[in-house]
Short mmCIF file of C-alpha atoms and ligand atoms in Angstrom, two decimals:
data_model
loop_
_atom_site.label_atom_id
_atom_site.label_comp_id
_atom_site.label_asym_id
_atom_site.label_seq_id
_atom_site.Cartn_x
_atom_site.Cartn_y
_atom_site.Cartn_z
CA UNK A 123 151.93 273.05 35.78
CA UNK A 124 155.24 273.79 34.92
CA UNK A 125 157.96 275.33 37.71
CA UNK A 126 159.88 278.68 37.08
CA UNK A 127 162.72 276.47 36.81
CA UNK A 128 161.24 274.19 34.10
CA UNK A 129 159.87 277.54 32.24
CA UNK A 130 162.36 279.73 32.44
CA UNK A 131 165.67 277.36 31.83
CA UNK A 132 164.05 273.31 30.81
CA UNK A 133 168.10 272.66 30.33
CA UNK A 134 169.22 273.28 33.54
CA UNK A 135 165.84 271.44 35.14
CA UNK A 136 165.95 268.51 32.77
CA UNK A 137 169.52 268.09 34.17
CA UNK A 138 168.44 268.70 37.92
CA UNK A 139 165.80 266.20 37.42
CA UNK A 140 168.28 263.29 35.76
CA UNK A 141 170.12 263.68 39.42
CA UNK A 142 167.20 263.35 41.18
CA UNK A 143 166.35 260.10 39.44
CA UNK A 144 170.10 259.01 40.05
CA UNK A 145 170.12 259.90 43.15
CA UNK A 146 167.07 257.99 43.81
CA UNK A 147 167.85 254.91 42.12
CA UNK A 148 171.23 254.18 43.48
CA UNK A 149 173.04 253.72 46.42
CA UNK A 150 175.07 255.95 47.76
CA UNK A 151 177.91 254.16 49.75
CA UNK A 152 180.23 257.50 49.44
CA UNK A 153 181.13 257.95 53.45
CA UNK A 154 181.45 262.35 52.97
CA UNK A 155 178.04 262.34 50.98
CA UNK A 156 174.12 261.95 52.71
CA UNK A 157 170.83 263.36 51.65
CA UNK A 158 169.67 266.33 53.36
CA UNK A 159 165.67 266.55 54.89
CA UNK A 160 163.34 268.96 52.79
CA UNK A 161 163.13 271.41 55.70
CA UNK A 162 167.19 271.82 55.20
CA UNK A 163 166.35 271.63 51.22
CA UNK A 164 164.10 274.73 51.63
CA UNK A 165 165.95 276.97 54.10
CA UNK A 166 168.97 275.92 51.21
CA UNK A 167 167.13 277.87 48.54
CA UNK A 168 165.39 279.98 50.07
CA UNK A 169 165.44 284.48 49.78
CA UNK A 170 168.68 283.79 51.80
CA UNK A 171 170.44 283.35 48.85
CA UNK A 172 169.73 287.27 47.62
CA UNK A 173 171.36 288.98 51.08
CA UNK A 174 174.80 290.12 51.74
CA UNK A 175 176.14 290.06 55.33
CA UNK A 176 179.86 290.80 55.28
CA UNK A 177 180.60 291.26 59.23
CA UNK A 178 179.12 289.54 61.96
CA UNK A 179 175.93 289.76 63.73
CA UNK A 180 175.63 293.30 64.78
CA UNK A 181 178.58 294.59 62.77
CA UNK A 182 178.02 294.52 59.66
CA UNK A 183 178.69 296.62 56.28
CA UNK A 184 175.51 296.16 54.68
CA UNK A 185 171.99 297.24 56.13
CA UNK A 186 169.33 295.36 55.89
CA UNK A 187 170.31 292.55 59.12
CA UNK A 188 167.08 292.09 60.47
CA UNK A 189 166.61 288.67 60.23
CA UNK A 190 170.50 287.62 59.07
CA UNK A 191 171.72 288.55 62.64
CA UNK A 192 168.90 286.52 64.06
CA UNK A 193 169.71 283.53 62.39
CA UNK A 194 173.57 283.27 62.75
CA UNK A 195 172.93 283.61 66.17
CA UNK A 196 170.98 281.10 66.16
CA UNK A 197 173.26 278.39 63.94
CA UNK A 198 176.34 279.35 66.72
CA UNK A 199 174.40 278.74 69.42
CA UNK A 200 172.70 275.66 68.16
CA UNK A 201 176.22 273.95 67.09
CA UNK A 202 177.71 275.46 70.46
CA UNK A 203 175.02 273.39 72.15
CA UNK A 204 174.88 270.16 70.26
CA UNK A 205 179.40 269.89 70.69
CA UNK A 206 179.48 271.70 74.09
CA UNK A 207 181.80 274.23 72.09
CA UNK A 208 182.75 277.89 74.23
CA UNK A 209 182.20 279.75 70.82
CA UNK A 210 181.63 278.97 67.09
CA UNK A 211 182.41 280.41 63.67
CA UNK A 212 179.47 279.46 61.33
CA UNK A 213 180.59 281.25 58.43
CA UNK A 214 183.46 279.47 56.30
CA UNK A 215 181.76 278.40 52.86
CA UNK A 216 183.38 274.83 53.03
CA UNK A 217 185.51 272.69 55.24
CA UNK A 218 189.04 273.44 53.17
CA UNK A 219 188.23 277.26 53.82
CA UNK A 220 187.54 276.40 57.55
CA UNK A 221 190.76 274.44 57.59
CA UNK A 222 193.05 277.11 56.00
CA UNK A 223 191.01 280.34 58.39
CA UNK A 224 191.64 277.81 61.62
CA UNK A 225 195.48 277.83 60.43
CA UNK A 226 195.77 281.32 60.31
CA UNK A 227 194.61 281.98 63.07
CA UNK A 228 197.08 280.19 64.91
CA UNK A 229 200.06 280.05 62.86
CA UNK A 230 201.98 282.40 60.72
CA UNK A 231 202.83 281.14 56.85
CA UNK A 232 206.30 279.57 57.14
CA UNK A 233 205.70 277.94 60.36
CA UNK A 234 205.15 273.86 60.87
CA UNK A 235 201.81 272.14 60.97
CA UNK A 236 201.87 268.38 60.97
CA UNK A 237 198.91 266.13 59.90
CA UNK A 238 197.89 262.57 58.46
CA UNK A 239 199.39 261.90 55.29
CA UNK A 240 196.46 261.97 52.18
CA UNK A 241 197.30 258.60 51.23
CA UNK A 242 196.93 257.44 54.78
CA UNK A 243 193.82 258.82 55.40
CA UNK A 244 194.48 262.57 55.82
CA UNK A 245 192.81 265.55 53.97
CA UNK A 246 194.28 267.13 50.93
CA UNK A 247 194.23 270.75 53.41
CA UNK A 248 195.76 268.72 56.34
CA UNK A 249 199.55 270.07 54.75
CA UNK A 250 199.11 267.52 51.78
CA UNK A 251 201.94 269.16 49.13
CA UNK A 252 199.67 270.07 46.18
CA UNK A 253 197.55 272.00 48.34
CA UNK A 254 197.77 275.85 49.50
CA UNK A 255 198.13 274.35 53.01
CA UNK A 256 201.24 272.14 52.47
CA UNK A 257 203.15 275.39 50.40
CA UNK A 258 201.99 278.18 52.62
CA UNK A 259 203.26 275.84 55.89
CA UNK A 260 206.02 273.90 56.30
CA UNK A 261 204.16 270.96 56.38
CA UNK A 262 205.30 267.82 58.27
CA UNK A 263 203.28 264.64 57.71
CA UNK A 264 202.67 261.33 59.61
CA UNK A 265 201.38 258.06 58.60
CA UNK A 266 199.72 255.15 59.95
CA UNK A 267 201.42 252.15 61.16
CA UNK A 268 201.53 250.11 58.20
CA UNK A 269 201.85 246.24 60.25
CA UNK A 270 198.11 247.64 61.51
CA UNK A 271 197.00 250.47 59.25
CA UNK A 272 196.17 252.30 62.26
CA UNK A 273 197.31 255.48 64.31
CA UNK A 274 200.54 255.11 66.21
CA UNK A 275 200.65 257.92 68.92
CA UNK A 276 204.02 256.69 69.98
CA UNK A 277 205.61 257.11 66.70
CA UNK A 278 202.96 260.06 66.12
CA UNK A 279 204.73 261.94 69.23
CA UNK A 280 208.25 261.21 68.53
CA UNK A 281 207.65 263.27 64.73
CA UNK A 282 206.17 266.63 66.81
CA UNK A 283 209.30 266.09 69.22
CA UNK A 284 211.44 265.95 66.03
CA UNK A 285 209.59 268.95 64.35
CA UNK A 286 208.00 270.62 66.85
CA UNK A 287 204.63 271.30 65.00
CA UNK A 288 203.00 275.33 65.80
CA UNK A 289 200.00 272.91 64.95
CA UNK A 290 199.13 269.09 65.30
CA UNK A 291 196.11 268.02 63.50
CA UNK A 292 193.92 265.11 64.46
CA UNK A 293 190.81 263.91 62.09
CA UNK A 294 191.21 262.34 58.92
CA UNK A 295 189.05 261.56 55.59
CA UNK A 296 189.47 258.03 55.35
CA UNK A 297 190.35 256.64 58.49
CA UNK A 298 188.22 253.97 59.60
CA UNK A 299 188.98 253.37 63.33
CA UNK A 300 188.44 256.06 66.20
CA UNK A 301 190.47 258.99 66.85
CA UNK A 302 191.88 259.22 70.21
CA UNK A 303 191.84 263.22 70.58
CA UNK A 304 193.08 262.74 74.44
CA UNK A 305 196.52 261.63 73.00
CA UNK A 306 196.76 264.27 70.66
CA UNK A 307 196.18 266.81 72.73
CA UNK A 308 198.71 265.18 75.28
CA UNK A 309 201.44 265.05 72.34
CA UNK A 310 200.42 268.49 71.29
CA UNK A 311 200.59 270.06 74.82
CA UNK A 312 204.12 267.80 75.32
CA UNK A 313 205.61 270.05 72.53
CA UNK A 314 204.13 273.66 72.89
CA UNK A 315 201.88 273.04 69.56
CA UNK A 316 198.39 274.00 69.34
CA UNK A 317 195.79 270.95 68.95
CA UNK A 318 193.45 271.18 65.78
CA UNK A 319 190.87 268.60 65.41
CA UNK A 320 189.18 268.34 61.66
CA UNK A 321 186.39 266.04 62.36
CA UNK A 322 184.07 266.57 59.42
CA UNK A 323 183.81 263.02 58.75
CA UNK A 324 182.74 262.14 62.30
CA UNK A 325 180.88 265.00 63.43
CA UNK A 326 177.35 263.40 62.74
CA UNK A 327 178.72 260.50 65.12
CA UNK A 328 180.01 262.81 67.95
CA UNK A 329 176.86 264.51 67.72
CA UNK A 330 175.22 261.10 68.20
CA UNK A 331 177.49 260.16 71.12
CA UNK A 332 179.01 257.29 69.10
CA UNK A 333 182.60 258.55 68.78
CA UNK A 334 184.70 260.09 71.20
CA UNK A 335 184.24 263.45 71.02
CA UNK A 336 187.27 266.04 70.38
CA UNK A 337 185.88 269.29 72.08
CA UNK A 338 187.32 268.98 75.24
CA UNK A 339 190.48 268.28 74.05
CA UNK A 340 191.62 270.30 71.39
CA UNK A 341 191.86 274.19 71.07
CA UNK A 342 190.40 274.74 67.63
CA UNK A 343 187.70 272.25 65.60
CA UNK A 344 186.94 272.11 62.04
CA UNK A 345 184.08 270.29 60.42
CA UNK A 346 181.89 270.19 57.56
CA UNK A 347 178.31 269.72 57.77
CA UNK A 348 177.20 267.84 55.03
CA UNK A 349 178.47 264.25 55.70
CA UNK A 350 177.45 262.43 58.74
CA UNK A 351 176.11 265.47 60.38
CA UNK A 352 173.56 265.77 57.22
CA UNK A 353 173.32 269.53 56.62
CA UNK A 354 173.67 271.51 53.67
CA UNK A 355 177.24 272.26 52.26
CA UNK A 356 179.15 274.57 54.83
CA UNK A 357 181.84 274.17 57.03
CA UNK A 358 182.24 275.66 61.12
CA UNK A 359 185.11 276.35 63.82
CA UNK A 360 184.61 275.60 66.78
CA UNK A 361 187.13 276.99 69.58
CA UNK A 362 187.78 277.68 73.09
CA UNK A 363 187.09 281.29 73.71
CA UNK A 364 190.70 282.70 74.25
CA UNK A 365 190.75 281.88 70.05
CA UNK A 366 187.46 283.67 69.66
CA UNK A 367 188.84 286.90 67.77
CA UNK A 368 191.49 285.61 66.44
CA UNK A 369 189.64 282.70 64.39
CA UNK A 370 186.62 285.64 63.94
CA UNK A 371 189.02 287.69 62.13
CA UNK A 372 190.66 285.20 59.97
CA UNK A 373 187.72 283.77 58.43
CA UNK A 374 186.42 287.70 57.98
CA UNK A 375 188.13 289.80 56.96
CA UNK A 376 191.88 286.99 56.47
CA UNK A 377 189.91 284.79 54.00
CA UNK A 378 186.22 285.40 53.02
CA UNK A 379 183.92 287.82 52.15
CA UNK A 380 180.37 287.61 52.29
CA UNK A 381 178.93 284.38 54.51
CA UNK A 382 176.28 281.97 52.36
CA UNK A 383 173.20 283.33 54.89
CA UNK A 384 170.67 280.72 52.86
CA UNK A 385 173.29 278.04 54.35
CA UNK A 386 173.80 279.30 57.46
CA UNK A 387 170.19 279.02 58.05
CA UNK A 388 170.33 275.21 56.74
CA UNK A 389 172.89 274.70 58.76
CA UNK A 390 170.83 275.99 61.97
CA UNK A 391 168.33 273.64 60.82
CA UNK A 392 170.53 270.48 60.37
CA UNK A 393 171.90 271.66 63.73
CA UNK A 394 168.19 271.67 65.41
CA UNK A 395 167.61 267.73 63.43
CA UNK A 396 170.96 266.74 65.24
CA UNK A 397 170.19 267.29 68.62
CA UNK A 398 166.61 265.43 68.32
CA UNK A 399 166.74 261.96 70.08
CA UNK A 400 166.16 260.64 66.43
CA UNK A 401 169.33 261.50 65.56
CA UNK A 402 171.47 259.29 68.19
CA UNK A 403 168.98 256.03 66.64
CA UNK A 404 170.63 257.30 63.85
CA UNK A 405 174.17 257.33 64.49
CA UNK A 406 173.80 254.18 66.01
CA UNK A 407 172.93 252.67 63.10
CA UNK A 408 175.31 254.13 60.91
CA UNK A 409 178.31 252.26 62.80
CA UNK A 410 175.90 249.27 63.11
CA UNK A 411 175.27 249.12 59.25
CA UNK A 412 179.49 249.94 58.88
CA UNK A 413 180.25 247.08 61.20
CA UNK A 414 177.77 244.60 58.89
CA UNK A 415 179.37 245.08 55.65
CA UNK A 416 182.54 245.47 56.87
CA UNK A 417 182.24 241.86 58.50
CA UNK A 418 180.45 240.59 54.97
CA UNK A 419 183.42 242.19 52.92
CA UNK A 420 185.72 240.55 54.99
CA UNK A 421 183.76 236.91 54.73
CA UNK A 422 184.13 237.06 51.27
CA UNK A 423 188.03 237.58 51.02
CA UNK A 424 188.63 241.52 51.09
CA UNK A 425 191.00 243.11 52.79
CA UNK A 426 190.24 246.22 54.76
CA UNK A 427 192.44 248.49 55.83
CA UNK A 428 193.04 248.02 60.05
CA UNK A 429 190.86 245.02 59.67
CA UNK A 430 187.55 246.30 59.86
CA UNK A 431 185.72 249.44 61.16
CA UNK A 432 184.71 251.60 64.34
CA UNK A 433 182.87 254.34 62.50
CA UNK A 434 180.65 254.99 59.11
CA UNK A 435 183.64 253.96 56.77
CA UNK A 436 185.41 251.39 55.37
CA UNK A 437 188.63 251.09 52.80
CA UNK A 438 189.20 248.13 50.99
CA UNK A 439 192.60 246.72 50.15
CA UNK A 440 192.13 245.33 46.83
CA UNK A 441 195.71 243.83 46.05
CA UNK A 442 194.85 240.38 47.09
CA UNK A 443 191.86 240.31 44.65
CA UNK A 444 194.53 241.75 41.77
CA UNK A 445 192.29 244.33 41.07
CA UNK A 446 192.52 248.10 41.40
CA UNK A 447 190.42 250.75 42.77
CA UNK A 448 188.76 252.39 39.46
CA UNK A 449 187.94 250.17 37.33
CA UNK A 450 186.04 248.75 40.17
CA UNK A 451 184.19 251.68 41.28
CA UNK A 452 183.47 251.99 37.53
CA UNK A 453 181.60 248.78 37.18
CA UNK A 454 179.82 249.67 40.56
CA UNK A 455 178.77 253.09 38.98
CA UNK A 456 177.17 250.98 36.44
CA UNK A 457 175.33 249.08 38.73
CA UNK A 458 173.98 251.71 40.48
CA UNK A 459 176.70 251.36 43.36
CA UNK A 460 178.27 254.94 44.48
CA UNK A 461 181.49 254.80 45.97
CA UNK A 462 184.89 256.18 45.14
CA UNK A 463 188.37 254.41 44.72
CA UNK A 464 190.86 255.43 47.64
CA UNK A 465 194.79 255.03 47.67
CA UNK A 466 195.15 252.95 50.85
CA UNK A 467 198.57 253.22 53.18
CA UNK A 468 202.04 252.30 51.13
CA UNK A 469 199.78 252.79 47.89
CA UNK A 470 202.33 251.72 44.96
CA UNK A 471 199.80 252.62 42.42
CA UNK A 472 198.75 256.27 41.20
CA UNK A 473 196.32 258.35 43.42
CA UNK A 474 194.02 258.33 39.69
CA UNK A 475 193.97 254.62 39.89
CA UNK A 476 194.82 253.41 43.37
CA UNK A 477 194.39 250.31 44.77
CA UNK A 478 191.71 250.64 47.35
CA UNK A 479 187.79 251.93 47.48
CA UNK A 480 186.41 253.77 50.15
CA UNK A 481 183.02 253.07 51.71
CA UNK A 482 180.80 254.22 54.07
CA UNK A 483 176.86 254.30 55.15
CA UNK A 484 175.76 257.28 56.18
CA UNK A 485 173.98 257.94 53.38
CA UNK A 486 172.46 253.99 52.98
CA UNK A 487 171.16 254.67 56.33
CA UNK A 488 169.53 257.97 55.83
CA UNK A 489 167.22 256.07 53.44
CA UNK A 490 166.69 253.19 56.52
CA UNK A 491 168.74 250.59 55.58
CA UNK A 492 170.27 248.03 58.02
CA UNK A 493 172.21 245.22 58.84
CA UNK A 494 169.88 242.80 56.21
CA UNK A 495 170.35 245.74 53.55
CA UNK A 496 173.95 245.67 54.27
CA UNK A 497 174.20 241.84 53.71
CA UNK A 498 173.14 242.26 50.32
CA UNK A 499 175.12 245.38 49.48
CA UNK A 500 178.25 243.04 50.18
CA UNK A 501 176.79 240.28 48.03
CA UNK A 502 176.36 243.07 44.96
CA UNK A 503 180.14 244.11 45.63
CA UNK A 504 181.19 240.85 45.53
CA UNK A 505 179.61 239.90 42.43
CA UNK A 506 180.52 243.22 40.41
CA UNK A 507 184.18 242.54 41.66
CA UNK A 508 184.06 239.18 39.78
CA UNK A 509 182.29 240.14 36.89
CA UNK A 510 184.19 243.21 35.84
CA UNK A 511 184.22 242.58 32.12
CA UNK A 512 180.81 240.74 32.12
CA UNK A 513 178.29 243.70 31.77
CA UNK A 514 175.29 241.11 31.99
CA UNK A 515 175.80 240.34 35.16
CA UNK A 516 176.17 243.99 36.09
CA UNK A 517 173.06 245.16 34.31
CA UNK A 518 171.43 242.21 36.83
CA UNK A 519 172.60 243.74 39.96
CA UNK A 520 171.98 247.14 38.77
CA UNK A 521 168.22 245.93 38.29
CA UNK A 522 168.23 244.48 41.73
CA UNK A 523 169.69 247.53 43.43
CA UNK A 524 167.14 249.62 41.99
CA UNK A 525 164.44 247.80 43.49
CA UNK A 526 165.84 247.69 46.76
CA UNK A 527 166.22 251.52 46.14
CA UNK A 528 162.47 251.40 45.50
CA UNK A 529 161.79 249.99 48.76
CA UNK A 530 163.88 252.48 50.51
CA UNK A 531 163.37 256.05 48.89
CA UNK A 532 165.62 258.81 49.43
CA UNK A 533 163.57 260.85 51.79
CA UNK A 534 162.40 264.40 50.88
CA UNK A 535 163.44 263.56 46.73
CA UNK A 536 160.46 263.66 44.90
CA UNK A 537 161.55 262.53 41.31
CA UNK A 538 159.97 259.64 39.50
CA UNK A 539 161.17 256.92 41.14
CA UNK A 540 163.80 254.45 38.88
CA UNK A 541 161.46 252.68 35.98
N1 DSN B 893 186.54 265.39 52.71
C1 DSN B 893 186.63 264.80 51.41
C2 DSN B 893 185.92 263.49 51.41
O1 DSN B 893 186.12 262.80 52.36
O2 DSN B 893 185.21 263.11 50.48
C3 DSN B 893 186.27 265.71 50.35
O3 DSN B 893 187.11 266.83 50.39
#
């Protein structure tokens, strides 16, 4: 029997169905990318998707709130709960619109926020200059310490006393060591700025208890909740409650309309997987499986970036191995590897063909992978990143990676499996 999808548009479904199959039959070693559970697949498309809801539970502008109210209640008091946040904001559509509502709530265009450079590990919205962020702020930008490619607080504190930042932001996209959020919100407090923590890579492992957790120590969070918290794709403030209506009203009315309800409720439901004690097994593993192929990379003569890993990613160096980062995501692509190539700090080459990649394993360990799995994964890297121009050998691995992606399904994905 054919679905509505497949009968009323066979296009669209024949191209729905191609993912599935690729999503299947590779692996995904992308560190902001995981596979949500059906339950979160089903709340995603659900009659949701037909309601508006401009407002907030129990002020609204449209009728018809029954059930909406209900269940945004329910999402901010779930996250609340699972970060020990005072209050939450579960509307922005993404984490860049989170980012840019947290800003204005606490600063006015014009004045100074200071965050991680993008090609040190920052976020494009972190003040980076193409983006909105880094032209509607002055934006002031620090980087890591490039004898250890990690975070120097010391260096990090004497920048806010020479700019004196309205905001400091902590968090990063491809960082691969922990955040310290108590010095942060030391420096931030030592120079009258506000403290805002972006932790949408991490948030699955502060959820799990396996990374230091920023609540207590900064006034406003961002995150995401589609990477290593595995939720649909959404983004949520959290804040301590003196910021309540002033993040409230710049997410609604400042910066969006209407709030996604069918993700709000997939949200509440990643949020009620989270706090399971499933999900700390989880998280465990995720650093465990990091660790692993980090240590494998390493054996084999990459570089990584600060020398290894504390969290779910990696970012290899790949100037000792004279090659750069696309063409070597590229071949991986081709052999059913996902990742994506990453500038890395004091990046000579151009962000659209920079020298590093960018790993991580949430996703690998969504589908149960561990440390053996992770001992082969390195192996497969290592061999694409000798063969590039040898497509042979690439079409081997690619066969070998699809049966280990046999053996470990993507849960809840119910395409044919990889032939
Ligand atoms: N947060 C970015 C990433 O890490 O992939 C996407 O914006």
């Amino acid at each position: 029997m054919c679905s509505a999808l497949e009968q009323t548009d066979p296009q669209v479904y024949e191209l729905i169905k191609g993912e599935e199959a690729r999503q299947a039959g590779s692996i995904r070693l992308i560190p902001s990318e995981n596979y949500v559970s059906k339950a979160v697949m089903e709340a995603t498309g659900s009659c949701l998707t037909n309601k508006y809801a401009e407002g907030y539970p129990t002020k609204r502008y449209y009728e018809g709130q029954q059930f909406t109210d209900q269940i945004e209640l329910l999402a901010c008091r779930r996250v609340m709960e699972l970060f020990g946040a005072e209050g939450a904001n579960v509307q922005p559509h993404s984490g860049s619109e989170a980012n840019l509502a947290a800003y204005g709530a606490l600063a006015e265009p014009g004045e100074t926020i200071m965050g991680l450079a993008l090609p040190h590990g920052g976020h494009l919205t972190h003040g980076w200059k193409v983006s909105y962020t880094g032209k509607f702020f002055k934006s002031v930008q620090y980087e890591l310490d490039p004898s250890t490619g990690r975070l120097d607080y010391d260096r990090i504190e004497k920048l806010a006393r020479e700019h004196r930042p309205k905001i400091l932001i902590s968090g990063s996209s491809a960082y691969p060591r922990e955040i310290d959020f108590a010095q942060f919100d030391r420096i931030a407090k030592g120079v009258g700025a506000y403290h805002l923590c972006d932790m949408a890579h991490i948030a699955g492992l502060v959820a799990g208890g396996v990374h230091m957790s920023p609540i207590p120590y900064a006034d406003v969070v961002t995150t995401t909740t589609h990477k290593t918290l595995r939720g649909p794709r959404g983004g949520v403030i959290l804040f301590k409650q003196q910021y309540a209506s002033a993040v409230n009203k710049s997410v609604f009315p400042g910066l969006q309309g209407g709030p996604h309800m069918h993700t709000i409720s997939a949200i509440a439901v990643a949020l009620k997987e989270a706090s399971m004690p499933s999900f700390k097994t989880y998280a465990q593993q995720i650093v465990k499986n990091a660790r692993r192929l980090a240590e494998r990379l390493m054996e084999y003569g990459f570089n990584l970036v600060s020398g290894g890993t504390d969290n779910h990613l990696i970012l290899i160096e790949l100037r000792n191995k004279k090659l750069a980062g696309k063409p070597l995501a590229k071949a991986l692509d081709r052999a059913h590897i996902e990742c994506n190539y990453n500038s890395v700090p004091g990046d000579t080459a151009p962000p659209f063909n920079p020298s590093g990649l960018r790993l991580g394993t949430p996703a690998t360990t969504t589908r149960g992978m561990k440390e053996e799995q992770m001992d082969q994964v390195a192996l497969w890297i290592r061999t694409v990143a000798e063969n590039l121009d040898n497509e042979s050998v690439i079409e081997q691995v690619g066969r070998q990676v699809q049966d280990l992606c046999r053996q470990f399904p993507v849960p809840e994905i119910f395409a044919e499996r990889p032939a």
